[in-house]
């Protein structure tokens, strides 16, 4: 699965400011800057913010993080496995077909 707008989903913990984007009209505040509350593509904190958010989401769902690979999560539901691997902004799901479909619906 390709996760759309991956790096726009993360909340950034530290204060990050950017200059006003080109074309942004401020007639009385040209020297002001914008404080970001969410990550943007190209922001160095964006991948970490995304990973922190998806990690807490999978943990809340009951997934266990692999000790061998921090990007691999697994869960057993009624004896059926579901394994998820994160690779940048892609998710690889494998396991029981019904669990995969249910997980896709939850992620949507």
PDB file of C-alpha atoms in Angstrom, residues 7-101:
ATOM      1  CA  UNK A   7       4.594  13.200   5.727  1.00  0.00           C
ATOM      2  CA  UNK A   8       1.626  15.540   6.093  1.00  0.00           C
ATOM      3  CA  UNK A   9       0.139  13.260   8.769  1.00  0.00           C
ATOM      4  CA  UNK A  10       2.790  13.769  11.419  1.00  0.00           C
ATOM      5  CA  UNK A  11       2.535  16.279  14.225  1.00  0.00           C
ATOM      6  CA  UNK A  12       5.813  17.994  14.982  1.00  0.00           C
ATOM      7  CA  UNK A  13       6.798  18.300  18.621  1.00  0.00           C
ATOM      8  CA  UNK A  14       9.320  21.133  18.418  1.00  0.00           C
ATOM      9  CA  UNK A  15       8.672  24.663  17.240  1.00  0.00           C
ATOM     10  CA  UNK A  16       9.426  25.029  13.525  1.00  0.00           C
ATOM     11  CA  UNK A  17       9.075  28.290  11.625  1.00  0.00           C
ATOM     12  CA  UNK A  18       9.223  28.984   7.893  1.00  0.00           C
ATOM     13  CA  UNK A  19       9.287  32.144   5.850  1.00  0.00           C
ATOM     14  CA  UNK A  20       5.998  33.109   4.245  1.00  0.00           C
ATOM     15  CA  UNK A  21       5.496  31.136   1.025  1.00  0.00           C
ATOM     16  CA  UNK A  22       5.848  32.936  -2.289  1.00  0.00           C
ATOM     17  CA  UNK A  23       2.554  34.564  -3.219  1.00  0.00           C
ATOM     18  CA  UNK A  24       1.306  34.734   0.386  1.00  0.00           C
ATOM     19  CA  UNK A  25      -0.136  38.237   0.767  1.00  0.00           C
ATOM     20  CA  UNK A  26       0.511  40.110   4.013  1.00  0.00           C
ATOM     21  CA  UNK A  27       0.342  43.848   3.591  1.00  0.00           C
ATOM     22  CA  UNK A  28       1.156  44.923   7.131  1.00  0.00           C
ATOM     23  CA  UNK A  29       3.254  41.961   8.328  1.00  0.00           C
ATOM     24  CA  UNK A  30       5.941  41.280   5.728  1.00  0.00           C
ATOM     25  CA  UNK A  31       8.508  40.392   8.393  1.00  0.00           C
ATOM     26  CA  UNK A  32       6.326  37.717  10.052  1.00  0.00           C
ATOM     27  CA  UNK A  33       6.965  33.988   9.677  1.00  0.00           C
ATOM     28  CA  UNK A  34       4.680  30.924   9.830  1.00  0.00           C
ATOM     29  CA  UNK A  35       4.798  28.435  12.694  1.00  0.00           C
ATOM     30  CA  UNK A  36       4.146  24.872  11.538  1.00  0.00           C
ATOM     31  CA  UNK A  37       1.864  22.586  13.512  1.00  0.00           C
ATOM     32  CA  UNK A  38       2.078  19.708  11.029  1.00  0.00           C
ATOM     33  CA  UNK A  39       4.930  18.305   9.011  1.00  0.00           C
ATOM     34  CA  UNK A  40       5.526  19.265   5.384  1.00  0.00           C
ATOM     35  CA  UNK A  41       7.278  17.367   2.605  1.00  0.00           C
ATOM     36  CA  UNK A  42      10.950  18.246   2.666  1.00  0.00           C
ATOM     37  CA  UNK A  43      10.962  19.109   6.366  1.00  0.00           C
ATOM     38  CA  UNK A  44      13.727  17.136   8.066  1.00  0.00           C
ATOM     39  CA  UNK A  45      11.408  16.289  10.991  1.00  0.00           C
ATOM     40  CA  UNK A  46       8.672  14.866   8.707  1.00  0.00           C
ATOM     41  CA  UNK A  47       9.816  11.207   8.547  1.00  0.00           C
ATOM     42  CA  UNK A  48      10.254  11.020  12.318  1.00  0.00           C
ATOM     43  CA  UNK A  49       6.838  12.610  12.926  1.00  0.00           C
ATOM     44  CA  UNK A  50       5.195  10.137  10.510  1.00  0.00           C
ATOM     45  CA  UNK A  51       6.919   7.134  12.071  1.00  0.00           C
ATOM     46  CA  UNK A  52       5.999   8.217  15.607  1.00  0.00           C
ATOM     47  CA  UNK A  53       2.350   8.582  14.626  1.00  0.00           C
ATOM     48  CA  UNK A  54       2.068   5.262  12.755  1.00  0.00           C
ATOM     49  CA  UNK A  55       3.977   3.451  15.530  1.00  0.00           C
ATOM     50  CA  UNK A  56       1.549   4.645  18.210  1.00  0.00           C
ATOM     51  CA  UNK A  57      -1.408   3.787  15.945  1.00  0.00           C
ATOM     52  CA  UNK A  58      -0.263   0.190  15.405  1.00  0.00           C
ATOM     53  CA  UNK A  59       0.527  -0.188  19.107  1.00  0.00           C
ATOM     54  CA  UNK A  60      -2.991   1.003  20.014  1.00  0.00           C
ATOM     55  CA  UNK A  61      -4.428  -1.624  17.648  1.00  0.00           C
ATOM     56  CA  UNK A  62      -2.541  -4.334  19.529  1.00  0.00           C
ATOM     57  CA  UNK A  63       0.333  -4.967  17.129  1.00  0.00           C
ATOM     58  CA  UNK A  64       3.683  -6.036  18.513  1.00  0.00           C
ATOM     59  CA  UNK A  65       6.838  -4.433  17.151  1.00  0.00           C
ATOM     60  CA  UNK A  66       9.535  -6.868  16.103  1.00  0.00           C
ATOM     61  CA  UNK A  67      12.735  -6.818  18.142  1.00  0.00           C
ATOM     62  CA  UNK A  68      14.714  -7.682  14.999  1.00  0.00           C
ATOM     63  CA  UNK A  69      13.302  -4.878  12.823  1.00  0.00           C
ATOM     64  CA  UNK A  70      11.634  -1.721  14.183  1.00  0.00           C
ATOM     65  CA  UNK A  71       9.622  -1.393  10.948  1.00  0.00           C
ATOM     66  CA  UNK A  72       7.928  -4.796  11.274  1.00  0.00           C
ATOM     67  CA  UNK A  73       4.692  -5.239  13.238  1.00  0.00           C
ATOM     68  CA  UNK A  74       2.702  -8.409  13.812  1.00  0.00           C
ATOM     69  CA  UNK A  75      -0.505  -9.532  15.463  1.00  0.00           C
ATOM     70  CA  UNK A  76      -2.398 -12.791  15.846  1.00  0.00           C
ATOM     71  CA  UNK A  77      -6.203 -12.607  15.710  1.00  0.00           C
ATOM     72  CA  UNK A  78      -8.029 -15.866  16.429  1.00  0.00           C
ATOM     73  CA  UNK A  79      -4.920 -17.805  15.440  1.00  0.00           C
ATOM     74  CA  UNK A  80      -4.537 -15.926  12.145  1.00  0.00           C
ATOM     75  CA  UNK A  81      -1.437 -13.774  11.539  1.00  0.00           C
ATOM     76  CA  UNK A  82      -1.168 -10.287  10.122  1.00  0.00           C
ATOM     77  CA  UNK A  83       2.252  -8.785   9.437  1.00  0.00           C
ATOM     78  CA  UNK A  84       2.930  -5.185   8.413  1.00  0.00           C
ATOM     79  CA  UNK A  85       6.250  -3.789   7.249  1.00  0.00           C
ATOM     80  CA  UNK A  86       6.822  -0.035   6.903  1.00  0.00           C
ATOM     81  CA  UNK A  87       9.141   1.185   4.164  1.00  0.00           C
ATOM     82  CA  UNK A  88       9.276   5.007   3.990  1.00  0.00           C
ATOM     83  CA  UNK A  89       5.708   5.797   2.815  1.00  0.00           C
ATOM     84  CA  UNK A  90       4.701   2.263   1.829  1.00  0.00           C
ATOM     85  CA  UNK A  91       3.124  -0.490   3.898  1.00  0.00           C
ATOM     86  CA  UNK A  92       3.500  -4.162   3.025  1.00  0.00           C
ATOM     87  CA  UNK A  93       0.721  -6.307   4.477  1.00  0.00           C
ATOM     88  CA  UNK A  94       0.761 -10.085   4.537  1.00  0.00           C
ATOM     89  CA  UNK A  95      -1.190 -12.736   6.360  1.00  0.00           C
ATOM     90  CA  UNK A  96      -4.845 -13.724   6.463  1.00  0.00           C
ATOM     91  CA  UNK A  97      -6.882 -12.157   3.625  1.00  0.00           C
ATOM     92  CA  UNK A  98      -9.748 -11.085   5.907  1.00  0.00           C
ATOM     93  CA  UNK A  99      -7.347  -9.449   8.364  1.00  0.00           C
ATOM     94  CA  UNK A 100      -5.598  -7.626   5.532  1.00  0.00           C
ATOM     95  CA  UNK A 101      -8.914  -6.266   4.250  1.00  0.00           C
TER      96      UNK A 101
END
